Short mmCIF file of C-alpha atoms in Angstrom, two decimals:
data_model
loop_
_atom_site.label_atom_id
_atom_site.label_comp_id
_atom_site.label_asym_id
_atom_site.label_seq_id
_atom_site.Cartn_x
_atom_site.Cartn_y
_atom_site.Cartn_z
CA MET C 1 84.13 111.18 86.98
CA SER C 2 87.66 110.86 85.59
CA SER C 3 88.62 107.54 84.12
CA ALA C 4 92.26 106.53 83.75
CA ARG C 5 93.57 104.17 81.13
CA LEU C 6 94.50 101.12 83.12
CA HIS C 7 97.49 98.90 82.47
CA VAL C 8 98.64 95.47 83.48
CA PRO C 9 101.81 95.57 85.64
CA ALA C 10 104.81 93.82 84.10
CA PRO C 11 104.92 90.15 85.11
CA VAL C 12 108.71 89.94 85.41
CA ARG C 13 110.13 91.71 88.41
CA ARG C 14 113.69 92.38 89.44
CA ALA C 15 113.69 92.67 93.21
CA ALA C 16 112.64 89.96 95.68
CA LEU C 17 110.84 89.63 98.91
CA ALA C 18 112.68 91.34 101.75
CA THR C 19 112.20 91.92 105.41
CA LEU C 20 111.07 95.47 106.15
CA THR C 21 114.18 96.43 108.09
CA GLY C 22 117.10 98.55 107.10
CA ALA C 23 118.95 101.83 107.56
CA LEU C 24 118.09 105.49 106.94
CA THR C 25 120.71 108.23 107.04
CA VAL C 26 120.35 111.74 108.44
CA GLY C 27 118.62 114.82 107.08
CA LEU C 28 114.95 113.76 106.92
CA VAL C 29 112.04 115.86 108.13
CA SER C 30 108.38 114.86 107.79
CA LEU C 31 106.02 117.21 105.95
CA ALA C 32 102.33 117.79 106.56
CA LEU C 33 99.91 115.62 104.58
CA PRO C 34 97.26 117.42 102.51
CA ALA C 35 93.72 116.14 102.25
CA SER C 36 93.33 112.78 100.55
CA ALA C 37 91.82 112.57 97.09
CA THR C 38 91.96 108.83 96.53
CA THR C 39 92.99 105.81 98.55
CA ALA C 40 96.60 104.70 98.42
CA ASP C 41 97.10 101.03 97.60
CA TYR C 42 100.46 99.88 98.90
CA THR C 43 99.80 96.21 98.09
CA SER C 44 99.58 96.38 94.30
CA SER C 45 101.29 97.89 91.26
CA ALA C 46 104.77 97.76 92.79
CA GLN C 47 107.10 95.90 90.45
CA SER C 48 109.98 95.50 92.89
CA LEU C 49 109.26 92.40 94.96
CA ALA C 50 111.03 93.99 97.91
CA ALA C 51 107.93 96.18 98.14
CA THR C 52 105.30 93.47 97.83
CA THR C 53 104.27 90.35 99.70
CA ALA C 54 105.12 86.96 98.27
CA THR C 55 103.60 83.64 99.26
CA PRO C 56 106.01 81.18 100.92
CA THR C 57 106.61 77.92 99.09
CA THR C 58 104.68 74.90 100.38
CA VAL C 59 107.00 72.14 101.60
CA ALA C 60 104.51 69.63 103.04
CA VAL C 61 100.83 69.55 104.03
CA ASP C 62 98.75 66.81 105.64
CA ALA C 63 95.42 67.11 107.48
CA PHE C 64 95.12 63.28 107.63
CA GLY C 65 91.66 63.27 106.10
CA ARG C 66 91.70 59.52 105.47
CA THR C 67 91.56 56.17 107.23
CA VAL C 68 94.72 54.04 107.06
CA SER C 69 96.01 51.01 108.92
CA GLY C 70 99.60 49.80 108.83
CA GLY C 71 101.08 53.26 108.12
CA TRP C 72 100.18 56.89 107.61
CA GLY C 73 99.51 56.75 103.88
CA THR C 74 100.41 59.62 101.56
CA ALA C 75 100.47 63.29 102.53
CA THR C 76 98.46 65.84 100.58
CA THR C 77 101.80 67.47 99.71
CA GLY C 78 105.13 65.82 100.40
CA GLY C 79 104.76 62.22 99.26
CA ALA C 80 104.32 58.99 101.19
CA TRP C 81 105.00 58.68 104.91
CA ALA C 82 107.73 56.15 105.81
CA ALA C 83 107.63 54.28 109.14
CA ALA C 84 110.61 53.14 111.18
CA GLY C 85 110.45 51.13 114.41
CA GLY C 86 107.75 48.90 115.88
CA ASP C 87 105.35 47.01 113.66
CA ALA C 88 103.20 48.28 110.77
CA ALA C 89 100.10 47.88 112.95
CA ASP C 90 101.48 50.52 115.32
CA TYR C 91 100.81 53.24 112.71
CA THR C 92 97.23 54.34 111.96
CA VAL C 93 95.29 57.32 110.60
CA ALA C 94 91.66 58.17 111.37
CA ASN C 95 89.46 61.20 112.01
CA GLY C 96 92.12 63.75 111.09
CA THR C 97 94.78 62.31 113.39
CA ALA C 98 97.83 60.10 112.76
CA LYS C 99 99.00 57.86 115.60
CA MET C 100 102.06 55.82 116.45
CA ALA C 101 101.58 53.46 119.42
CA VAL C 102 104.80 52.90 121.37
CA ARG C 103 104.02 49.55 122.94
CA LYS C 104 107.02 49.05 125.20
CA ALA C 105 109.25 51.13 127.46
CA GLY C 106 112.50 52.11 125.74
CA TRP C 107 111.02 51.88 122.22
CA GLN C 108 111.12 54.59 119.54
CA LEU C 109 108.82 54.90 116.52
CA THR C 110 109.23 57.40 113.66
CA SER C 111 107.16 58.47 110.66
CA SER C 112 108.83 60.73 108.10
CA LEU C 113 108.43 62.34 104.68
CA PRO C 114 111.79 61.43 103.10
CA ASN C 115 110.88 62.85 99.69
CA VAL C 116 110.77 66.38 101.09
CA LYS C 117 114.09 68.21 100.70
CA SER C 118 114.34 71.71 102.14
CA SER C 119 116.87 73.81 104.01
CA ASP C 120 114.28 76.53 104.73
CA THR C 121 111.37 75.03 106.65
CA ASP C 122 108.69 76.54 108.89
CA LEU C 123 106.95 73.45 110.34
CA ARG C 124 103.67 73.58 112.29
CA ALA C 125 101.74 70.64 113.74
CA VAL C 126 99.52 69.61 116.64
CA VAL C 127 101.03 66.92 118.88
CA SER C 128 99.53 65.09 121.87
CA LEU C 129 99.62 61.82 123.85
CA ASP C 130 96.64 59.55 124.37
CA LYS C 131 97.48 59.42 128.09
CA ALA C 132 99.97 60.85 130.55
CA PRO C 133 103.08 58.74 131.22
CA VAL C 134 103.55 57.00 134.55
CA GLY C 135 106.96 56.31 136.08
CA GLY C 136 108.95 58.12 133.40
CA ALA C 137 108.80 60.51 130.43
CA VAL C 138 107.73 60.28 126.81
CA ASP C 139 109.54 62.17 124.04
CA ALA C 140 107.47 63.56 121.18
CA ASP C 141 110.03 64.74 118.60
CA VAL C 142 109.26 67.07 115.71
CA THR C 143 112.04 67.08 113.11
CA GLY C 144 112.28 70.14 110.87
CA ARG C 145 115.28 68.91 108.90
CA SER C 146 115.74 65.14 108.62
CA VAL C 147 118.92 64.65 106.60
CA SER C 148 118.79 60.89 107.24
CA ALA C 149 117.19 58.44 109.67
CA THR C 150 119.93 59.26 112.19
CA ALA C 151 120.74 62.90 111.39
CA GLY C 152 118.66 66.05 111.74
CA TYR C 153 117.41 69.01 113.76
CA ARG C 154 114.54 68.34 116.15
CA LEU C 155 112.26 70.00 118.64
CA ARG C 156 111.85 67.53 121.51
CA ALA C 157 108.79 67.87 123.71
CA LYS C 158 109.59 65.63 126.70
CA VAL C 159 106.32 65.04 128.52
CA LEU C 160 107.18 64.46 132.17
CA ALA C 161 105.23 62.40 134.66
CA ASP C 162 104.46 65.57 136.71
CA GLY C 163 102.53 67.11 133.78
CA ASN C 164 105.19 69.56 132.67
CA VAL C 165 106.99 69.60 129.31
CA ARG C 166 110.72 70.09 128.83
CA ALA C 167 111.14 71.59 125.36
CA SER C 168 114.56 71.29 123.73
CA LEU C 169 116.19 72.06 120.41
CA ILE C 170 118.54 69.20 119.60
CA SER C 171 120.88 68.13 116.86
CA VAL C 172 121.17 64.43 116.12
CA ASN C 173 124.21 63.15 114.22
CA GLY C 174 124.36 59.36 114.46
CA SER C 175 124.82 58.47 118.11
CA THR C 176 125.71 62.06 119.04
CA VAL C 177 122.75 63.99 120.44
CA THR C 178 123.43 67.61 121.41
CA THR C 179 121.00 69.84 123.29
CA LEU C 180 121.22 73.33 121.77
CA ALA C 181 118.59 75.06 123.94
CA SER C 182 116.08 73.92 126.57
CA GLN C 183 113.21 75.26 128.64
CA THR C 184 110.62 73.66 130.97
CA LEU C 185 107.02 74.68 130.25
CA MET C 186 104.71 74.21 133.21
CA GLY C 187 101.45 72.30 132.89
CA LEU C 188 101.50 71.64 129.15
CA GLY C 189 101.86 67.87 129.51
CA THR C 190 98.71 67.17 131.49
CA THR C 191 96.24 64.56 130.25
CA GLY C 192 94.27 65.62 127.19
CA LYS C 193 96.47 68.60 126.36
CA GLN C 194 97.08 69.18 122.67
CA LEU C 195 100.23 71.09 121.89
CA GLN C 196 100.60 73.37 118.89
CA VAL C 197 104.26 73.28 117.93
CA ARG C 198 106.19 75.45 115.53
CA LEU C 199 109.77 74.75 114.48
CA VAL C 200 111.69 76.89 112.00
CA VAL C 201 114.95 75.54 110.57
CA THR C 202 116.68 77.84 108.08
CA GLY C 203 120.04 78.34 106.45
CA THR C 204 123.26 76.39 106.34
CA ALA C 205 126.66 76.88 107.95
CA PRO C 206 125.25 77.88 110.32
CA THR C 207 121.65 76.71 110.59
CA THR C 208 119.26 78.84 112.64
CA LEU C 209 116.60 77.11 114.76
CA GLN C 210 113.58 78.74 116.41
CA ALA C 211 110.74 77.01 118.26
CA LYS C 212 107.65 77.57 120.38
CA LEU C 213 104.98 75.33 121.93
CA TRP C 214 101.58 76.31 123.30
CA SER C 215 98.19 74.83 124.09
CA THR C 216 95.79 74.72 121.16
CA THR C 217 93.29 76.56 123.40
CA ALA C 218 95.68 79.53 123.76
CA THR C 219 97.05 82.09 121.31
CA GLU C 220 100.47 81.72 119.74
CA PRO C 221 103.24 83.32 121.83
CA ALA C 222 104.65 86.44 120.23
CA GLU C 223 108.25 85.50 121.01
CA TRP C 224 110.25 82.37 120.25
CA GLN C 225 110.70 80.25 123.38
CA LEU C 226 113.83 78.53 122.04
CA THR C 227 116.49 79.77 119.63
CA ALA C 228 119.86 78.36 118.62
CA THR C 229 122.39 78.15 115.81
CA ASP C 230 124.45 75.12 114.82
CA ALA C 231 126.99 74.26 112.13
CA THR C 232 127.35 70.47 112.47
CA ALA C 233 128.76 69.60 109.05
CA ALA C 234 126.57 66.55 108.40
CA LEU C 235 123.39 68.60 108.97
CA GLN C 236 124.14 71.49 106.58
CA ALA C 237 122.02 70.02 103.80
CA PRO C 238 118.34 69.96 102.76
CA GLY C 239 116.18 67.41 104.57
CA GLY C 240 112.66 66.15 105.15
CA ILE C 241 110.30 66.35 108.11
CA ALA C 242 109.51 63.64 110.66
CA PHE C 243 107.68 62.84 113.90
CA SER C 244 108.91 60.40 116.56
CA GLY C 245 107.70 58.93 119.83
CA TYR C 246 109.94 57.42 122.53
CA THR C 247 108.93 55.95 125.89
CA GLY C 248 111.50 56.17 128.65
CA SER C 249 112.83 52.94 130.08
CA THR C 250 111.02 53.49 133.40
CA VAL C 251 107.56 54.14 131.94
CA THR C 252 105.09 51.63 133.36
CA ASN C 253 101.90 52.31 131.43
CA ALA C 254 102.88 51.56 127.84
CA PRO C 255 101.54 51.45 125.18
CA ILE C 256 101.35 55.23 124.80
CA ALA C 257 100.28 56.70 121.46
CA VAL C 258 101.90 59.84 120.08
CA ARG C 259 99.26 61.65 118.02
CA VAL C 260 99.92 64.14 115.18
CA SER C 261 97.50 66.34 113.23
CA ASP C 262 97.37 69.48 111.08
CA VAL C 263 100.86 69.23 109.61
CA ARG C 264 101.93 72.18 107.49
CA ALA C 265 105.47 73.05 106.43
CA THR C 266 106.37 76.02 104.26
CA SER C 267 109.46 77.99 103.41
CA THR C 268 109.99 81.09 105.50
CA GLU C 269 109.86 83.28 102.40
CA ALA C 270 109.54 83.05 98.66
CA ALA C 271 112.60 82.04 96.69
CA VAL C 272 114.80 84.97 95.72
CA PRO C 273 116.26 84.84 92.22
CA ALA C 274 119.81 86.02 91.69
CA PRO C 275 120.12 89.75 91.05
CA VAL C 276 120.27 90.77 87.39
CA VAL C 277 123.55 92.44 86.46
CA PRO C 278 122.74 95.10 83.83
CA GLY C 279 125.00 95.47 80.83
CA VAL C 280 126.69 98.59 79.46
CA VAL C 281 124.23 101.46 79.09
CA GLY C 282 122.73 101.47 75.61
CA THR C 283 123.53 97.83 74.83
CA TYR C 284 120.23 96.43 76.19
CA VAL C 285 116.60 97.49 76.58
CA PRO C 286 115.80 98.15 80.26
CA ASP C 287 112.72 96.50 81.77
CA ALA C 288 111.43 95.49 85.20
CA THR C 289 114.24 92.93 85.58
CA THR C 290 117.07 95.45 85.16
CA THR C 291 115.54 98.45 86.93
CA GLY C 292 114.03 99.06 90.34
CA VAL C 293 115.08 97.70 93.72
CA PRO C 294 117.71 94.93 93.38
CA ASN C 295 116.95 91.39 94.50
CA GLY C 296 117.37 90.74 98.21
CA THR C 297 117.23 94.39 99.28
CA LYS C 298 115.85 94.95 102.78
CA LEU C 299 113.47 97.89 103.03
CA THR C 300 112.43 100.13 105.91
CA VAL C 301 108.93 101.60 105.66
CA HIS C 302 108.72 105.37 106.13
CA ASN C 303 105.15 106.61 106.50
CA GLY C 304 104.72 110.19 105.29
CA ASP C 305 106.59 112.72 103.17
CA LEU C 306 110.30 113.56 103.41
CA THR C 307 112.26 116.73 102.96
CA ILE C 308 115.98 116.01 102.54
CA SER C 309 117.76 119.15 103.65
CA THR C 310 121.25 117.91 104.58
CA ALA C 311 123.99 117.92 101.95
CA ASN C 312 125.44 114.54 100.92
CA THR C 313 122.55 112.58 102.46
CA VAL C 314 122.29 108.97 101.27
CA ILE C 315 118.93 107.19 101.43
CA ASP C 316 119.44 103.43 101.09
CA GLY C 317 116.74 100.76 101.32
CA LEU C 318 113.73 102.93 102.13
CA ASP C 319 110.05 102.28 101.33
CA VAL C 320 108.55 105.79 101.28
CA ARG C 321 104.78 106.02 101.66
CA GLY C 322 104.70 109.65 100.55
CA PHE C 323 106.58 112.26 98.50
CA VAL C 324 110.25 113.31 98.62
CA LYS C 325 111.46 116.92 98.34
CA VAL C 326 115.20 117.56 97.94
CA THR C 327 116.54 120.94 99.06
CA ALA C 328 120.22 120.04 99.59
CA PRO C 329 123.10 119.31 97.20
CA ASN C 330 124.56 115.91 96.34
CA VAL C 331 121.70 113.78 97.69
CA THR C 332 121.55 110.10 96.72
CA ILE C 333 118.46 107.86 96.83
CA LYS C 334 119.23 104.24 96.05
CA ASN C 335 117.73 100.76 96.43
CA SER C 336 114.44 102.35 97.45
CA ILE C 337 110.80 102.64 96.46
CA ILE C 338 108.81 105.88 96.54
CA ARG C 339 105.09 105.20 96.33
CA GLY C 340 103.48 108.58 96.91
CA ARG C 341 100.07 108.84 98.57
CA ALA C 342 96.62 110.32 98.07
CA THR C 343 96.65 114.04 97.20
CA SER C 344 94.64 116.71 95.39
CA ALA C 345 97.60 119.07 94.96
CA GLN C 346 99.94 119.22 91.97
CA THR C 347 103.17 117.51 93.04
CA ALA C 348 105.73 114.82 92.18
CA LEU C 349 107.10 111.70 93.78
CA VAL C 350 110.53 113.38 93.84
CA THR C 351 111.03 117.15 93.56
CA SER C 352 114.39 118.89 93.08
CA ALA C 353 113.60 122.49 92.17
CA SER C 354 116.33 124.61 93.72
CA SER C 355 119.61 125.85 92.25
CA THR C 356 121.31 124.63 95.44
CA ALA C 357 119.75 121.14 95.31
CA SER C 358 120.75 118.05 93.37
CA VAL C 359 119.79 114.39 93.58
CA THR C 360 120.74 111.07 92.01
CA VAL C 361 118.16 108.27 92.10
CA ILE C 362 119.66 104.82 91.49
CA ASP C 363 118.19 101.29 91.37
CA SER C 364 114.82 102.46 92.65
CA GLU C 365 111.12 102.30 91.80
CA LEU C 366 108.79 105.31 91.66
CA TYR C 367 105.05 105.02 91.16
CA ASN C 368 101.81 106.57 92.40
CA SER C 369 100.10 104.21 94.85
CA ALA C 370 96.97 106.40 94.81
CA PRO C 371 96.42 106.92 91.07
CA GLY C 372 95.21 110.41 90.22
CA PRO C 373 95.87 113.32 87.86
CA TRP C 374 97.96 115.42 90.23
CA VAL C 375 101.20 113.46 90.52
CA ASP C 376 104.26 113.39 88.25
CA GLY C 377 107.32 111.20 88.69
CA VAL C 378 110.26 113.62 89.06
CA ARG C 379 109.99 117.41 88.83
CA GLY C 380 112.67 120.08 88.62
CA TYR C 381 116.30 119.98 87.54
CA ASN C 382 119.79 119.02 88.71
CA PHE C 383 118.78 115.37 88.92
CA LYS C 384 119.97 112.04 87.56
CA LEU C 385 117.91 108.86 87.18
CA GLN C 386 119.84 105.62 86.75
CA ARG C 387 118.18 102.18 86.46
CA VAL C 388 114.88 103.61 87.74
CA ASN C 389 111.53 101.89 87.16
CA LEU C 390 109.01 104.74 86.87
CA HIS C 391 105.29 104.18 86.16
CA ASP C 392 101.68 105.06 87.04
CA VAL C 393 102.06 108.87 87.01
CA ILE C 394 101.11 111.61 84.52
CA ASP C 395 104.54 112.92 83.40
CA MET C 396 107.42 110.62 84.25
CA ALA C 397 109.94 113.49 84.28
CA HIS C 398 108.94 117.17 84.21
CA ILE C 399 112.07 119.28 83.64
CA TYR C 400 112.41 123.05 84.01
CA GLY C 401 116.13 123.67 84.50
CA ASP C 402 119.66 122.54 83.76
CA ASN C 403 121.71 119.39 84.26
CA VAL C 404 119.44 116.38 83.91
CA THR C 405 120.50 112.82 83.06
CA ILE C 406 118.10 109.90 82.57
CA GLU C 407 119.85 106.65 81.70
CA ALA C 408 119.24 102.89 81.69
CA SER C 409 115.74 103.48 83.11
CA TYR C 410 112.28 102.09 82.37
CA LEU C 411 109.61 104.78 81.96
CA HIS C 412 106.26 103.22 81.12
CA ASP C 413 102.48 103.10 81.60
CA ASN C 414 101.60 106.76 82.11
CA LEU C 415 98.24 107.53 83.66
CA HIS C 416 95.87 109.22 81.21
CA TYR C 417 92.47 110.77 81.99
CA GLU C 418 89.94 111.77 79.35
CA VAL C 419 88.49 114.20 81.88
CA ASP C 420 91.43 115.56 83.84
CA PRO C 421 90.77 118.18 86.57
CA ALA C 422 94.43 119.22 86.37
CA GLN C 423 93.78 120.20 82.72
CA ASN C 424 90.42 122.00 83.20
CA ASN C 425 88.62 118.69 82.63
CA THR C 426 90.15 118.19 79.19
CA PRO C 427 92.24 115.07 78.48
CA SER C 428 95.57 114.63 80.29
CA HIS C 429 98.73 115.95 78.61
CA ASP C 430 100.80 113.03 79.83
CA ASP C 431 104.37 112.87 78.51
CA SER C 432 107.09 110.42 79.37
CA ILE C 433 109.51 113.37 79.56
CA GLN C 434 108.53 117.03 79.34
CA ILE C 435 111.27 119.66 79.00
CA GLN C 436 110.07 123.23 79.66
CA LYS C 437 113.47 124.90 79.86
CA GLY C 438 117.09 124.05 80.56
CA ASN C 439 120.54 123.21 79.25
CA ASN C 440 122.76 120.13 79.36
CA MET C 441 120.52 117.06 79.31
CA ARG C 442 121.29 113.42 78.48
CA ILE C 443 118.61 110.82 77.81
CA VAL C 444 120.58 107.65 77.14
CA GLY C 445 119.90 103.92 77.01
CA ASN C 446 116.32 103.99 78.31
CA ASN C 447 113.10 102.14 77.51
CA ILE C 448 110.40 104.82 77.22
CA SER C 449 106.79 104.10 76.25
CA GLY C 450 103.17 104.43 77.29
CA ALA C 451 102.52 108.19 77.08
CA PHE C 452 99.32 109.34 75.38
CA ASN C 453 100.56 112.83 74.44
CA THR C 454 104.30 112.57 73.66
CA GLY C 455 107.27 110.42 74.56
CA ILE C 456 109.71 113.34 74.87
CA GLN C 457 108.07 116.78 74.70
CA PHE C 458 110.20 119.95 74.21
CA THR C 459 107.96 122.93 75.02
CA GLN C 460 110.11 125.98 76.01
CA ASP C 461 107.10 127.14 78.06
CA GLN C 462 109.39 128.52 80.78
CA GLY C 463 112.54 129.32 78.80
CA THR C 464 114.91 128.10 76.12
CA VAL C 465 116.02 124.50 75.82
CA SER C 466 119.49 123.62 74.52
CA ASN C 467 122.13 120.89 74.36
CA VAL C 468 119.99 117.79 74.72
CA THR C 469 121.24 114.36 73.64
CA ILE C 470 118.80 111.49 73.05
CA ASP C 471 120.92 108.41 72.41
CA LYS C 472 120.56 104.61 72.28
CA ASN C 473 116.98 104.50 73.61
CA MET C 474 113.94 102.37 72.84
CA LEU C 475 111.23 105.01 72.30
CA ASP C 476 107.52 104.67 71.59
CA GLY C 477 104.14 106.26 72.17
CA GLY C 478 102.45 109.63 71.85
CA GLY C 479 101.13 111.42 68.79
CA CYS C 480 104.78 111.74 67.68
CA THR C 481 107.33 110.24 70.02
CA VAL C 482 109.77 113.20 70.08
CA ASN C 483 108.05 116.58 69.68
CA LEU C 484 109.88 119.92 69.58
CA ALA C 485 107.71 123.06 69.95
CA GLU C 486 109.56 126.40 69.95
CA LYS C 487 106.74 128.36 71.65
CA GLY C 488 107.99 131.68 70.28
CA LYS C 489 111.41 131.44 71.92
CA GLY C 490 113.38 130.67 68.78
CA PRO C 491 115.01 127.55 67.40
CA PHE C 492 116.36 124.88 69.69
CA GLN C 493 120.15 124.68 69.81
CA GLY C 494 122.30 121.56 70.19
CA ILE C 495 119.60 118.88 69.86
CA THR C 496 121.01 115.44 68.95
CA VAL C 497 118.89 112.35 68.38
CA LYS C 498 120.93 109.30 67.39
CA ASP C 499 121.15 105.52 67.53
CA ASN C 500 117.57 105.09 68.80
CA LYS C 501 114.89 102.48 68.02
CA PHE C 502 111.33 103.76 67.64
CA GLY C 503 108.14 101.75 68.14
CA ARG C 504 105.14 101.80 65.85
CA THR C 505 102.34 102.77 68.26
CA THR C 506 102.32 106.53 67.60
CA LYS C 507 98.91 107.99 66.81
CA ASN C 508 100.44 109.75 63.80
CA TYR C 509 101.88 107.09 61.54
CA ASN C 510 105.62 107.19 60.88
CA CYS C 511 106.08 110.13 63.26
CA ALA C 512 109.14 109.38 65.36
CA ILE C 513 110.38 113.01 65.53
CA ILE C 514 108.60 116.25 64.68
CA ALA C 515 110.26 119.68 64.75
CA PRO C 516 109.71 123.16 63.24
CA THR C 517 111.54 123.97 60.02
CA THR C 518 113.57 126.60 61.91
CA THR C 519 115.10 124.05 64.30
CA VAL C 520 117.93 121.83 63.13
CA VAL C 521 117.98 118.40 64.81
CA THR C 522 121.20 116.42 64.40
CA THR C 523 120.19 112.82 63.70
CA SER C 524 121.86 109.54 62.73
CA ASN C 525 121.12 105.82 62.88
CA ASN C 526 117.51 106.14 64.07
CA TYR C 527 115.26 103.28 62.96
CA PHE C 528 111.78 101.97 63.60
CA THR C 529 111.59 98.45 64.99
CA ASP C 530 110.67 97.16 61.53
CA GLY C 531 113.91 98.52 60.07
CA VAL C 532 112.52 101.65 58.37
CA VAL C 533 114.67 104.76 58.85
CA ALA C 534 113.13 107.19 61.38
CA THR C 535 113.46 110.73 60.02
CA VAL C 536 112.45 114.18 61.26
CA ARG C 537 108.98 115.30 60.21
CA LYS C 538 108.70 119.05 59.82
CA GLY C 539 105.85 120.79 61.62
CA SER C 540 104.90 124.29 62.67
#
């Protein structure tokens, strides 16, 4: 059985949680899927948070697992409950339920968590009455944003004497109460009914409100029953959560207790940090914060492989669960993630291997979601990688033609197998960049590490290699990090290696660059990270 060297994904990530929606331009055709070799894991290893699932932030939680008289005590998360209206004795907690007893018609009682401050709240709770009202209605209000005691956004469940519930989204600003949306729900207010309520209040200027109510014995409705937006100036601020009970002036069977249980409020999504603005190429060392899908990008999942066969196609915000083949000129892939899939055929996440094809990959992440020995990162020629986070493949870039640029990218954590079926069960020949033939290549301002064989391998296996510039990179790994092998095709021409920093993890000590005596490598200002000059070692 093959065993890969495992790595720990980088803990700092550039892109943030995003909704899986977005746009895809023309020129895409699905390809057939070969037999699986391993199982794709789309939930791990991605370093762009747009391609992973983040846990929403907890705002408030209370299961009322305590006994309290004269108030509701302190929530598990969210601080102490504060009562307003009635007497202290009207507020009690027991057996997992908090109660407020409205003892007279026309009275209102409220219990709130004033220490909670959020403008992005998804509030869930179970609300019920201890008995049905007679002669009038009882309001059970759930406030998702309580800016003050007299200002906020509420979901009002008005339990009517006929057993129905009129649900309304309302804004309260002092004495001004505005109904934003309303709907009557039949039969939900009958005696003994417990209502599961959900109120989402997000954003400012405007604020978006969404709500639904259903019996706790039923399943949650798929659609929102009430939606609205509002931009009342006084309410465009973070606020707490609250619950209120009000008995109409004509109610004849007070006291009526409004009961609350299972309170849970979270944000609707994890906090999104501000996008990182990369500096000038070569002035910084790229990592997971400056490469990959930018913060806040919205992604569309595409299941399966893609062939891009239309010139000038732009792919923007795509989450590809397969491989991409480019057969057209001037293709752009940006703000996207390409994860690959299970395969037992030699391939790459992105292939551009035609003289009539060219592709630029920008601000994207490429990795193999089904780790195995058959997949490289990018294969071919006529391609440019810019601010790309590329990891968990054998060769990051496998070049066999002209016109390749790799800049400001993060190439790291190659897969390596001691028993590799793609190498006749010998160890993997994983290189960060392998150049088999071609002219006119620029490798500038990258962070390249993690290969077992070589960081940048010149082989000339398929033809001559000439005019390659390696400039302002952070380079590490391999037996020697830059390895030039003529393979009987004569000296390399036009090879420049300058202004690079080299790490110290090479298997051969002090071997930053190795080249035959017949090849002249133009070098300047290359140093190891400890300040020692990195020179060219002569080999055969």
